[in-house]
PDB file of C-alpha atoms in Angstrom:
ATOM      1  CA  MET A   1     -10.745  -5.063  -3.046  1.00 80.00           C
ATOM      2  CA  SER A   2      -8.490  -6.478  -0.367  1.00 89.00           C
ATOM      3  CA  THR A   3     -10.591  -8.311   2.241  1.00 95.00           C
ATOM      4  CA  PRO A   4      -8.916  -8.864   5.687  1.00 96.00           C
ATOM      5  CA  ARG A   5      -9.624 -12.076   7.142  1.00 96.00           C
ATOM      6  CA  PHE A   6      -9.639 -10.791  10.671  1.00 96.00           C
ATOM      7  CA  LEU A   7      -9.895  -7.380  12.176  1.00 97.00           C
ATOM      8  CA  HIS A   8      -8.547  -7.727  15.851  1.00 97.00           C
ATOM      9  CA  LEU A   9      -5.314  -6.131  16.317  1.00 98.00           C
ATOM     10  CA  PRO A  10      -2.413  -8.300  17.272  1.00 97.00           C
ATOM     11  CA  PRO A  11      -0.195  -7.665  20.296  1.00 97.00           C
ATOM     12  CA  GLY A  12       2.067  -4.690  19.759  1.00 97.00           C
ATOM     13  CA  VAL A  13      -0.367  -3.117  17.065  1.00 98.00           C
ATOM     14  CA  ALA A  14      -2.241  -0.084  17.851  1.00 98.00           C
ATOM     15  CA  PRO A  15      -4.263   2.664  15.935  1.00 98.00           C
ATOM     16  CA  ARG A  16      -2.725   6.144  15.980  1.00 97.00           C
ATOM     17  CA  MET A  17      -3.087   9.426  14.041  1.00 98.00           C
ATOM     18  CA  ILE A  18       0.033  10.905  12.300  1.00 98.00           C
ATOM     19  CA  GLU A  19       0.290  14.679  12.011  1.00 97.00           C
ATOM     20  CA  THR A  20       1.988  16.014   9.099  1.00 96.00           C
ATOM     21  CA  PRO A  21       1.851  19.560   7.538  1.00 95.00           C
ATOM     22  CA  GLN A  22      -0.709  18.098   5.189  1.00 94.00           C
ATOM     23  CA  GLY A  23      -2.876  17.109   8.005  1.00 95.00           C
ATOM     24  CA  MET A  24      -3.726  14.067   9.890  1.00 98.00           C
ATOM     25  CA  PHE A  25      -3.199  10.593   8.693  1.00 98.00           C
ATOM     26  CA  ALA A  26      -4.960   7.374  10.306  1.00 98.00           C
ATOM     27  CA  ALA A  27      -2.616   4.629  10.906  1.00 98.00           C
ATOM     28  CA  LEU A  28      -1.975   1.214  12.635  1.00 98.00           C
ATOM     29  CA  GLU A  29       1.485   1.214  14.280  1.00 98.00           C
ATOM     30  CA  ALA A  30       3.317  -2.037  15.160  1.00 98.00           C
ATOM     31  CA  SER A  31       6.191  -2.363  17.508  1.00 97.00           C
ATOM     32  CA  PRO A  32       8.053  -5.536  18.728  1.00 96.00           C
ATOM     33  CA  VAL A  33       6.222  -7.320  21.420  1.00 94.00           C
ATOM     34  CA  SER A  34       9.459  -8.477  22.721  1.00 89.00           C
ATOM     35  CA  GLY A  35      13.076  -7.259  22.067  1.00 84.00           C
ATOM     36  CA  VAL A  36      13.845  -3.672  21.140  1.00 88.00           C
ATOM     37  CA  VAL A  37      13.537  -1.523  17.945  1.00 92.00           C
ATOM     38  CA  GLU A  38      17.029  -1.835  16.459  1.00 92.00           C
ATOM     39  CA  ARG A  39      16.238  -1.734  12.693  1.00 96.00           C
ATOM     40  CA  TRP A  40      14.993   0.958  10.306  1.00 97.00           C
ATOM     41  CA  PRO A  41      11.285   1.540  10.249  1.00 98.00           C
ATOM     42  CA  ALA A  42       8.733   0.642   7.424  1.00 98.00           C
ATOM     43  CA  LEU A  43       5.781   2.307   5.825  1.00 98.00           C
ATOM     44  CA  LEU A  44       3.046   0.253   4.249  1.00 98.00           C
ATOM     45  CA  VAL A  45       0.630   2.063   1.641  1.00 98.00           C
ATOM     46  CA  PRO A  46      -2.635   0.570   0.640  1.00 98.00           C
ATOM     47  CA  GLY A  47      -4.398   0.072  -2.733  1.00 98.00           C
ATOM     48  CA  LEU A  48      -7.351   1.889  -4.227  1.00 97.00           C
ATOM     49  CA  THR A  49     -10.234   0.438  -2.370  1.00 96.00           C
ATOM     50  CA  GLY A  50      -8.084  -0.756   0.521  1.00 97.00           C
ATOM     51  CA  SER A  51      -6.878   0.626   3.789  1.00 98.00           C
ATOM     52  CA  LYS A  52      -4.408   0.134   6.660  1.00 98.00           C
ATOM     53  CA  GLU A  53      -6.426  -2.844   7.884  1.00 98.00           C
ATOM     54  CA  ASP A  54      -5.084  -4.839   4.743  1.00 98.00           C
ATOM     55  CA  PHE A  55      -1.809  -5.273   6.515  1.00 98.00           C
ATOM     56  CA  ILE A  56      -3.234  -6.568   9.918  1.00 98.00           C
ATOM     57  CA  ALA A  57      -1.980 -10.031   9.249  1.00 98.00           C
ATOM     58  CA  VAL A  58       1.580  -9.090   8.636  1.00 98.00           C
ATOM     59  CA  LEU A  59       2.279  -6.143  11.066  1.00 98.00           C
ATOM     60  CA  GLN A  60       3.141  -8.234  14.179  1.00 98.00           C
ATOM     61  CA  THR A  61       5.549 -10.483  12.254  1.00 98.00           C
ATOM     62  CA  LEU A  62       7.279  -7.574  10.611  1.00 98.00           C
ATOM     63  CA  ALA A  63       7.542  -5.615  13.839  1.00 98.00           C
ATOM     64  CA  GLN A  64       9.083  -8.559  15.437  1.00 97.00           C
ATOM     65  CA  SER A  65      11.961  -8.225  13.224  1.00 96.00           C
ATOM     66  CA  GLY A  66      13.101  -5.363  15.333  1.00 97.00           C
ATOM     67  CA  ARG A  67      11.528  -2.360  13.805  1.00 97.00           C
ATOM     68  CA  ARG A  68       8.644  -0.020  13.971  1.00 97.00           C
ATOM     69  CA  VAL A  69       6.152  -0.698  11.174  1.00 98.00           C
ATOM     70  CA  VAL A  70       3.404   1.682  10.297  1.00 98.00           C
ATOM     71  CA  ALA A  71       0.458   1.224   7.782  1.00 98.00           C
ATOM     72  CA  VAL A  72      -1.688   4.147   6.681  1.00 98.00           C
ATOM     73  CA  ASP A  73      -4.718   5.256   5.162  1.00 98.00           C
ATOM     74  CA  LEU A  74      -4.234   7.647   2.133  1.00 98.00           C
ATOM     75  CA  ARG A  75      -5.748  11.115   2.047  1.00 98.00           C
ATOM     76  CA  GLY A  76      -9.395  10.664   1.535  1.00 98.00           C
ATOM     77  CA  GLN A  77      -9.401   7.098   2.154  1.00 98.00           C
ATOM     78  CA  TYR A  78     -11.278   5.334   5.114  1.00 98.00           C
ATOM     79  CA  GLU A  79     -10.293   7.158   8.281  1.00 98.00           C
ATOM     80  CA  THR A  80      -7.941   9.831   6.884  1.00 98.00           C
ATOM     81  CA  PRO A  81      -9.938  13.048   5.800  1.00 97.00           C
ATOM     82  CA  GLY A  82      -9.362  14.539   2.438  1.00 97.00           C
ATOM     83  CA  PRO A  83     -10.404  17.614   0.648  1.00 96.00           C
ATOM     84  CA  ASP A  84     -12.989  17.769  -2.257  1.00 96.00           C
ATOM     85  CA  ASP A  85     -10.181  19.124  -4.701  1.00 97.00           C
ATOM     86  CA  PRO A  86      -9.376  16.387  -7.338  1.00 97.00           C
ATOM     87  CA  ALA A  87      -5.888  17.728  -7.525  1.00 97.00           C
ATOM     88  CA  ALA A  88      -5.219  16.177  -3.957  1.00 98.00           C
ATOM     89  CA  TYR A  89      -5.574  12.689  -5.423  1.00 98.00           C
ATOM     90  CA  THR A  90      -3.225  12.405  -8.330  1.00 98.00           C
ATOM     91  CA  CYS A  91      -0.395  10.015  -7.823  1.00 98.00           C
ATOM     92  CA  ALA A  92       2.114  12.953  -7.687  1.00 98.00           C
ATOM     93  CA  ALA A  93       0.058  14.606  -4.883  1.00 98.00           C
ATOM     94  CA  LEU A  94      -0.350  11.273  -2.961  1.00 98.00           C
ATOM     95  CA  GLY A  95       3.260  10.673  -3.421  1.00 98.00           C
ATOM     96  CA  ALA A  96       4.229  13.964  -1.861  1.00 98.00           C
ATOM     97  CA  ASP A  97       2.026  12.910   1.181  1.00 98.00           C
ATOM     98  CA  ILE A  98       4.091   9.723   1.528  1.00 98.00           C
ATOM     99  CA  ASP A  99       7.237  12.044   1.604  1.00 97.00           C
ATOM    100  CA  LEU A 100       5.706  13.846   4.595  1.00 97.00           C
ATOM    101  CA  LEU A 101       4.684  10.584   6.224  1.00 98.00           C
ATOM    102  CA  ALA A 102       8.204   9.104   5.744  1.00 97.00           C
ATOM    103  CA  GLN A 103       9.758  12.098   7.305  1.00 94.00           C
ATOM    104  CA  GLU A 104       7.528  11.981  10.257  1.00 95.00           C
ATOM    105  CA  ILE A 105       7.863   8.147  10.757  1.00 96.00           C
ATOM    106  CA  GLY A 106      11.548   7.944   9.982  1.00 92.00           C
ATOM    107  CA  ASP A 107      12.616  10.707  12.203  1.00 87.00           C
ATOM    108  CA  GLY A 108      15.925  11.079  10.404  1.00 86.00           C
ATOM    109  CA  GLU A 109      16.329   7.350   9.694  1.00 90.00           C
ATOM    110  CA  PRO A 110      16.068   5.880   6.180  1.00 94.00           C
ATOM    111  CA  LEU A 111      12.738   4.153   5.873  1.00 97.00           C
ATOM    112  CA  HIS A 112      11.510   0.934   3.915  1.00 98.00           C
ATOM    113  CA  LEU A 113       8.682   1.925   1.586  1.00 98.00           C
ATOM    114  CA  VAL A 114       6.015  -0.568   0.433  1.00 98.00           C
ATOM    115  CA  GLY A 115       3.239   0.085  -1.858  1.00 98.00           C
ATOM    116  CA  HIS A 116       0.498  -2.363  -2.640  1.00 98.00           C
ATOM    117  CA  SER A 117      -1.324  -2.137  -6.077  1.00 98.00           C
ATOM    118  CA  PHE A 118      -2.458   1.565  -6.706  1.00 98.00           C
ATOM    119  CA  GLY A 119      -0.427   2.326  -3.337  1.00 98.00           C
ATOM    120  CA  GLY A 120       2.744   1.112  -5.369  1.00 98.00           C
ATOM    121  CA  LEU A 121       2.179   3.730  -8.223  1.00 98.00           C
ATOM    122  CA  VAL A 122       1.755   6.358  -5.429  1.00 98.00           C
ATOM    123  CA  ALA A 123       4.892   5.309  -3.421  1.00 98.00           C
ATOM    124  CA  ARG A 124       6.873   5.274  -6.636  1.00 98.00           C
ATOM    125  CA  GLU A 125       6.127   8.927  -7.031  1.00 98.00           C
ATOM    126  CA  ALA A 126       7.829   9.642  -3.671  1.00 98.00           C
ATOM    127  CA  VAL A 127      10.837   7.376  -4.570  1.00 98.00           C
ATOM    128  CA  ILE A 128      11.297   9.151  -7.903  1.00 98.00           C
ATOM    129  CA  ASP A 129      10.785  12.934  -6.556  1.00 96.00           C
ATOM    130  CA  GLY A 130      14.003  12.226  -4.511  1.00 93.00           C
ATOM    131  CA  ARG A 131      12.543  14.292  -1.424  1.00 94.00           C
ATOM    132  CA  THR A 132      13.057  11.497   1.089  1.00 95.00           C
ATOM    133  CA  LYS A 133      15.844   9.128   1.821  1.00 89.00           C
ATOM    134  CA  PHE A 134      14.385   5.636   1.584  1.00 97.00           C
ATOM    135  CA  ALA A 135      16.326   2.360   2.561  1.00 97.00           C
ATOM    136  CA  SER A 136      14.356   0.335   0.048  1.00 98.00           C
ATOM    137  CA  PHE A 137      11.334   0.233  -2.213  1.00 98.00           C
ATOM    138  CA  THR A 138       8.803  -2.873  -2.516  1.00 98.00           C
ATOM    139  CA  LEU A 139       6.284  -2.993  -5.262  1.00 98.00           C
ATOM    140  CA  LEU A 140       3.578  -5.330  -3.757  1.00 98.00           C
ATOM    141  CA  GLY A 141       1.183  -6.616  -6.461  1.00 98.00           C
ATOM    142  CA  SER A 142       1.907  -3.428  -8.522  1.00 98.00           C
ATOM    143  CA  GLY A 143       2.834  -2.937 -12.068  1.00 98.00           C
ATOM    144  CA  PRO A 144       4.586  -0.305 -14.175  1.00 98.00           C
ATOM    145  CA  ALA A 145       1.517   1.455 -15.601  1.00 98.00           C
ATOM    146  CA  ALA A 146      -2.222   1.253 -15.697  1.00 97.00           C
ATOM    147  CA  ILE A 147      -3.993  -1.641 -13.962  1.00 97.00           C
ATOM    148  CA  ALA A 148      -5.583  -4.078 -16.582  1.00 93.00           C
ATOM    149  CA  GLY A 149      -8.265  -6.869 -16.875  1.00 92.00           C
ATOM    150  CA  LYS A 150     -11.291  -6.938 -14.679  1.00 93.00           C
ATOM    151  CA  ARG A 151      -9.881  -4.552 -12.004  1.00 94.00           C
ATOM    152  CA  ALA A 152      -9.514  -1.932 -14.637  1.00 96.00           C
ATOM    153  CA  GLU A 153     -13.113  -2.644 -15.508  1.00 96.00           C
ATOM    154  CA  HIS A 154     -14.192  -2.112 -11.919  1.00 95.00           C
ATOM    155  CA  ALA A 155     -12.342   1.105 -11.537  1.00 97.00           C
ATOM    156  CA  ARG A 156     -13.828   2.623 -14.813  1.00 97.00           C
ATOM    157  CA  LYS A 157     -17.199   1.579 -13.320  1.00 96.00           C
ATOM    158  CA  MET A 158     -16.637   3.363 -10.177  1.00 97.00           C
ATOM    159  CA  ILE A 159     -15.603   6.421 -12.234  1.00 97.00           C
ATOM    160  CA  ARG A 160     -18.863   6.456 -13.898  1.00 97.00           C
ATOM    161  CA  ASP A 161     -21.170   5.662 -11.090  1.00 97.00           C
ATOM    162  CA  ILE A 162     -19.773   7.498  -8.238  1.00 98.00           C
ATOM    163  CA  PRO A 163     -20.781  11.157  -9.336  1.00 96.00           C
ATOM    164  CA  GLU A 164     -24.229   9.884 -10.380  1.00 96.00           C
ATOM    165  CA  LEU A 165     -25.415   7.224  -8.067  1.00 97.00           C
ATOM    166  CA  GLY A 166     -22.858   7.608  -5.054  1.00 97.00           C
ATOM    167  CA  LEU A 167     -20.856   5.040  -3.011  1.00 97.00           C
ATOM    168  CA  ASP A 168     -23.929   3.392  -1.429  1.00 97.00           C
ATOM    169  CA  HIS A 169     -24.970   2.276  -5.060  1.00 97.00           C
ATOM    170  CA  VAL A 170     -21.400   1.036  -5.566  1.00 97.00           C
ATOM    171  CA  TRP A 171     -21.554  -1.000  -2.585  1.00 97.00           C
ATOM    172  CA  HIS A 172     -24.787  -2.642  -3.226  1.00 97.00           C
ATOM    173  CA  ALA A 173     -24.222  -3.058  -7.014  1.00 95.00           C
ATOM    174  CA  GLY A 174     -20.680  -4.571  -6.914  1.00 93.00           C
ATOM    175  CA  PHE A 175     -18.629  -4.916  -3.746  1.00 96.00           C
ATOM    176  CA  GLU A 176     -21.449  -6.617  -1.593  1.00 97.00           C
ATOM    177  CA  PRO A 177     -22.392  -9.392  -4.137  1.00 96.00           C
ATOM    178  CA  GLU A 178     -18.806  -9.967  -4.623  1.00 94.00           C
ATOM    179  CA  ALA A 179     -18.116 -10.501  -0.853  1.00 96.00           C
ATOM    180  CA  LEU A 180     -21.227 -12.601  -0.403  1.00 97.00           C
ATOM    181  CA  ALA A 181     -20.247 -14.708  -3.343  1.00 96.00           C
ATOM    182  CA  ASN A 182     -16.847 -15.330  -1.864  1.00 94.00           C
ATOM    183  CA  GLY A 183     -18.428 -16.397   1.586  1.00 96.00           C
ATOM    184  CA  VAL A 184     -16.858 -13.447   3.550  1.00 97.00           C
ATOM    185  CA  PRO A 185     -18.028 -13.486   7.136  1.00 97.00           C
ATOM    186  CA  ASP A 186     -20.589 -11.036   8.240  1.00 97.00           C
ATOM    187  CA  ASP A 187     -18.263  -9.024  10.571  1.00 97.00           C
ATOM    188  CA  ILE A 188     -15.758  -8.521   7.665  1.00 98.00           C
ATOM    189  CA  ILE A 189     -18.701  -7.554   5.287  1.00 98.00           C
ATOM    190  CA  ALA A 190     -19.777  -4.999   7.612  1.00 98.00           C
ATOM    191  CA  PHE A 191     -16.262  -3.447   8.005  1.00 98.00           C
ATOM    192  CA  LEU A 192     -15.903  -3.564   4.109  1.00 98.00           C
ATOM    193  CA  ARG A 193     -19.239  -1.632   3.876  1.00 98.00           C
ATOM    194  CA  LYS A 194     -18.097   0.867   6.540  1.00 98.00           C
ATOM    195  CA  ARG A 195     -14.773   1.340   4.997  1.00 98.00           C
ATOM    196  CA  LEU A 196     -16.018   2.085   1.354  1.00 98.00           C
ATOM    197  CA  LEU A 197     -18.721   4.337   2.403  1.00 98.00           C
ATOM    198  CA  ALA A 198     -16.179   6.390   4.569  1.00 98.00           C
ATOM    199  CA  ASN A 199     -14.140   7.164   1.623  1.00 98.00           C
ATOM    200  CA  SER A 200     -14.258  10.595   0.283  1.00 98.00           C
ATOM    201  CA  PRO A 201     -16.299  10.087  -3.083  1.00 98.00           C
ATOM    202  CA  THR A 202     -13.960  12.575  -4.743  1.00 98.00           C
ATOM    203  CA  ALA A 203     -11.033  10.806  -3.603  1.00 98.00           C
ATOM    204  CA  LEU A 204     -12.075   7.309  -4.539  1.00 98.00           C
ATOM    205  CA  ARG A 205     -13.358   8.703  -8.189  1.00 98.00           C
ATOM    206  CA  TYR A 206     -10.067  10.263  -8.990  1.00 98.00           C
ATOM    207  CA  MET A 207      -7.836   7.508  -7.560  1.00 98.00           C
ATOM    208  CA  ALA A 208      -9.658   5.158  -9.716  1.00 98.00           C
ATOM    209  CA  GLU A 209      -9.057   7.421 -12.686  1.00 98.00           C
ATOM    210  CA  GLN A 210      -5.319   7.551 -11.790  1.00 98.00           C
ATOM    211  CA  VAL A 211      -5.030   3.849 -11.559  1.00 98.00           C
ATOM    212  CA  VAL A 212      -6.571   3.300 -15.147  1.00 98.00           C
ATOM    213  CA  THR A 213      -4.497   6.200 -16.867  1.00 97.00           C
ATOM    214  CA  MET A 214      -1.133   6.051 -15.023  1.00 97.00           C
ATOM    215  CA  HIS A 215       1.660   5.967 -17.470  1.00 97.00           C
ATOM    216  CA  ASP A 216       4.917   3.891 -17.251  1.00 98.00           C
ATOM    217  CA  ARG A 217       7.612   5.523 -15.030  1.00 98.00           C
ATOM    218  CA  THR A 218       9.788   2.413 -14.986  1.00 98.00           C
ATOM    219  CA  ASP A 219      12.587   4.284 -16.669  1.00 98.00           C
ATOM    220  CA  GLU A 220      12.654   6.967 -14.157  1.00 98.00           C
ATOM    221  CA  LEU A 221      12.374   4.698 -11.115  1.00 98.00           C
ATOM    222  CA  ARG A 222      15.375   2.617 -12.700  1.00 97.00           C
ATOM    223  CA  GLN A 223      17.636   5.902 -12.395  1.00 97.00           C
ATOM    224  CA  VAL A 224      17.022   5.780  -8.599  1.00 97.00           C
ATOM    225  CA  GLU A 225      19.856   3.873  -6.783  1.00 93.00           C
ATOM    226  CA  LEU A 226      17.694   1.959  -4.359  1.00 97.00           C
ATOM    227  CA  PRO A 227      17.296  -1.628  -3.500  1.00 98.00           C
ATOM    228  CA  THR A 228      14.079  -2.678  -4.967  1.00 98.00           C
ATOM    229  CA  LEU A 229      11.792  -5.614  -4.636  1.00 98.00           C
ATOM    230  CA  VAL A 230       8.732  -6.770  -6.709  1.00 98.00           C
ATOM    231  CA  LEU A 231       6.701  -9.112  -4.931  1.00 98.00           C
ATOM    232  CA  TYR A 232       3.369 -10.528  -6.322  1.00 98.00           C
ATOM    233  CA  GLY A 233       0.939 -13.510  -6.156  1.00 98.00           C
ATOM    234  CA  GLU A 234       1.185 -16.156  -8.779  1.00 97.00           C
ATOM    235  CA  HIS A 235      -2.385 -15.770  -9.435  1.00 97.00           C
ATOM    236  CA  ASP A 236      -2.443 -11.820  -9.667  1.00 97.00           C
ATOM    237  CA  ASP A 237      -5.259 -10.469 -11.678  1.00 94.00           C
ATOM    238  CA  GLY A 238      -4.337  -6.709 -11.390  1.00 95.00           C
ATOM    239  CA  TRP A 239      -1.123  -6.801 -13.473  1.00 97.00           C
ATOM    240  CA  SER A 240      -0.185 -10.009 -14.780  1.00 96.00           C
ATOM    241  CA  ALA A 241       2.731 -12.169 -13.464  1.00 96.00           C
ATOM    242  CA  GLU A 242       4.616 -11.719 -16.651  1.00 97.00           C
ATOM    243  CA  THR A 243       4.233  -7.870 -16.482  1.00 97.00           C
ATOM    244  CA  GLN A 244       5.628  -7.737 -13.022  1.00 98.00           C
ATOM    245  CA  SER A 245       8.318 -10.158 -13.836  1.00 98.00           C
ATOM    246  CA  GLU A 246       9.514  -8.125 -16.715  1.00 98.00           C
ATOM    247  CA  MET A 247       9.325  -5.133 -14.812  1.00 98.00           C
ATOM    248  CA  ALA A 248      11.511  -6.549 -12.069  1.00 98.00           C
ATOM    249  CA  GLY A 249      14.055  -7.576 -14.763  1.00 98.00           C
ATOM    250  CA  TYR A 250      14.240  -4.167 -16.225  1.00 97.00           C
ATOM    251  CA  LEU A 251      14.849  -2.710 -12.908  1.00 98.00           C
ATOM    252  CA  ASP A 252      17.353  -5.214 -11.751  1.00 97.00           C
ATOM    253  CA  ALA A 253      15.270  -5.701  -8.694  1.00 98.00           C
ATOM    254  CA  GLU A 254      14.793  -8.714  -6.734  1.00 98.00           C
ATOM    255  CA  CYS A 255      11.611 -10.722  -7.644  1.00 98.00           C
ATOM    256  CA  VAL A 256       9.482 -12.979  -5.327  1.00 98.00           C
ATOM    257  CA  VAL A 257       6.405 -14.851  -6.555  1.00 98.00           C
ATOM    258  CA  VAL A 258       4.179 -15.864  -3.808  1.00 98.00           C
ATOM    259  CA  PRO A 259       2.630 -19.357  -4.425  1.00 97.00           C
ATOM    260  CA  GLY A 260      -1.112 -19.538  -4.014  1.00 95.00           C
ATOM    261  CA  ALA A 261      -1.709 -15.962  -3.662  1.00 97.00           C
ATOM    262  CA  ALA A 262      -3.397 -13.490  -5.975  1.00 96.00           C
ATOM    263  CA  HIS A 263      -3.614  -9.678  -5.794  1.00 97.00           C
ATOM    264  CA  SER A 264      -3.258  -9.357  -2.045  1.00 97.00           C
ATOM    265  CA  PRO A 265      -0.334 -11.384  -0.736  1.00 98.00           C
ATOM    266  CA  SER A 266      -0.222  -9.642   2.617  1.00 98.00           C
ATOM    267  CA  VAL A 267      -3.768 -11.054   3.189  1.00 97.00           C
ATOM    268  CA  GLU A 268      -3.686 -14.251   1.349  1.00 97.00           C
ATOM    269  CA  ALA A 269      -0.131 -15.494   2.321  1.00 98.00           C
ATOM    270  CA  PRO A 270       0.860 -13.296   5.181  1.00 98.00           C
ATOM    271  CA  GLU A 271       3.772 -15.342   6.818  1.00 97.00           C
ATOM    272  CA  THR A 272       5.345 -15.890   3.302  1.00 98.00           C
ATOM    273  CA  THR A 273       5.115 -12.165   2.525  1.00 98.00           C
ATOM    274  CA  ALA A 274       6.254 -11.098   5.866  1.00 98.00           C
ATOM    275  CA  ALA A 275       9.333 -13.512   5.551  1.00 98.00           C
ATOM    276  CA  ALA A 276      10.120 -12.038   2.171  1.00 98.00           C
ATOM    277  CA  LEU A 277       9.963  -8.415   3.304  1.00 98.00           C
ATOM    278  CA  ILE A 278      11.966  -8.989   6.493  1.00 98.00           C
ATOM    279  CA  ARG A 279      14.683 -10.852   4.536  1.00 98.00           C
ATOM    280  CA  PHE A 280      14.643  -8.117   1.707  1.00 98.00           C
ATOM    281  CA  TRP A 281      14.789  -5.272   4.376  1.00 98.00           C
ATOM    282  CA  ASN A 282      17.724  -6.936   6.347  1.00 97.00           C
ATOM    283  CA  THR A 283      19.746  -7.282   3.231  1.00 97.00           C
ATOM    284  CA  ALA A 284      19.050  -3.695   2.241  1.00 96.00           C
ATOM    285  CA  GLU A 285      20.132  -2.286   5.469  1.00 95.00           C
ATOM    286  CA  SER A 286      23.315  -4.320   5.499  1.00 91.00           C
ATOM    287  CA  HIS A 287      24.523  -2.107   2.566  1.00 80.00           C
ATOM    288  CA  PHE A 288      24.249   0.808   4.901  1.00 76.00           C
ATOM    289  CA  THR A 289      26.627  -0.319   7.472  1.00 59.00           C
ATOM    290  CA  ASP A 290      28.190   3.079   7.715  1.00 46.00           C
ATOM    291  CA  ILE A 291      25.102   4.655   8.871  1.00 45.00           C
ATOM    292  CA  ARG A 292      23.162   1.988  10.742  1.00 48.00           C
ATOM    293  CA  PRO A 293      20.850   3.071  13.487  1.00 47.00           C
ATOM    294  CA  THR A 294      21.782   2.883  17.113  1.00 46.00           C
ATOM    295  CA  PRO A 295      19.436   0.484  19.195  1.00 45.00           C
ATOM    296  CA  LEU A 296      17.004   2.299  21.543  1.00 44.00           C
TER     297      LEU A 296
END
């Protein structure tokens, strides 16, 4: 579970709801505090037990590079409502949601897409399906197939416990003790509890099932001609550093390892993560000189 270190919104960052043909999506939207929007926008997709708040620490810095940056809650996640239909929470269905969001946010411009952890598997579906023109794709602490190690064990436990025992049990039996052991401040613990319990139980259960069963689509992603970045913490315990490095090599993607970070670089090393994203985005845009956006 990504654990934000603060919850106050920096200057230039505000909550909003984004309307799509699939319904409303809760978001945090960042715009430059100074200067103008002159570069292409970006869409940030959180992981399984996360939310848009996982990106709070990077939003202002990313926006100051001259772009609109939007972080969202997936369908059924925290403040975005979702149905009780398990089919809504496959990676393919959630990827189709990303297409709709990208088209709303991009408004005709190519858009930079970032997916963290499970969000990377979801965002990958949107890249592969070819419905949307993206400017670049970043896999942030995300691998080629099912998650491994203790995070896979946690996901399987949620799959078992949610239908029988409910989200309150999942919180008290797992997430709360972990947060207390890590010395998380009381206000952040209160947020983590509120966020977990606000999830659709159906969504969380079936997203967890997806993250432990997802097959490798690296071959298909490789066929998409799109600037790609693989960015991860050197101590990632979701997908190993070796697995992500090998994936980057196979994709001929740029690879950035964030020193000192684990599974959530945007929380654990926000300035390093933001700097890597901005440099990558600016380089990707330089390859589209014939269709660069006009400054507002």
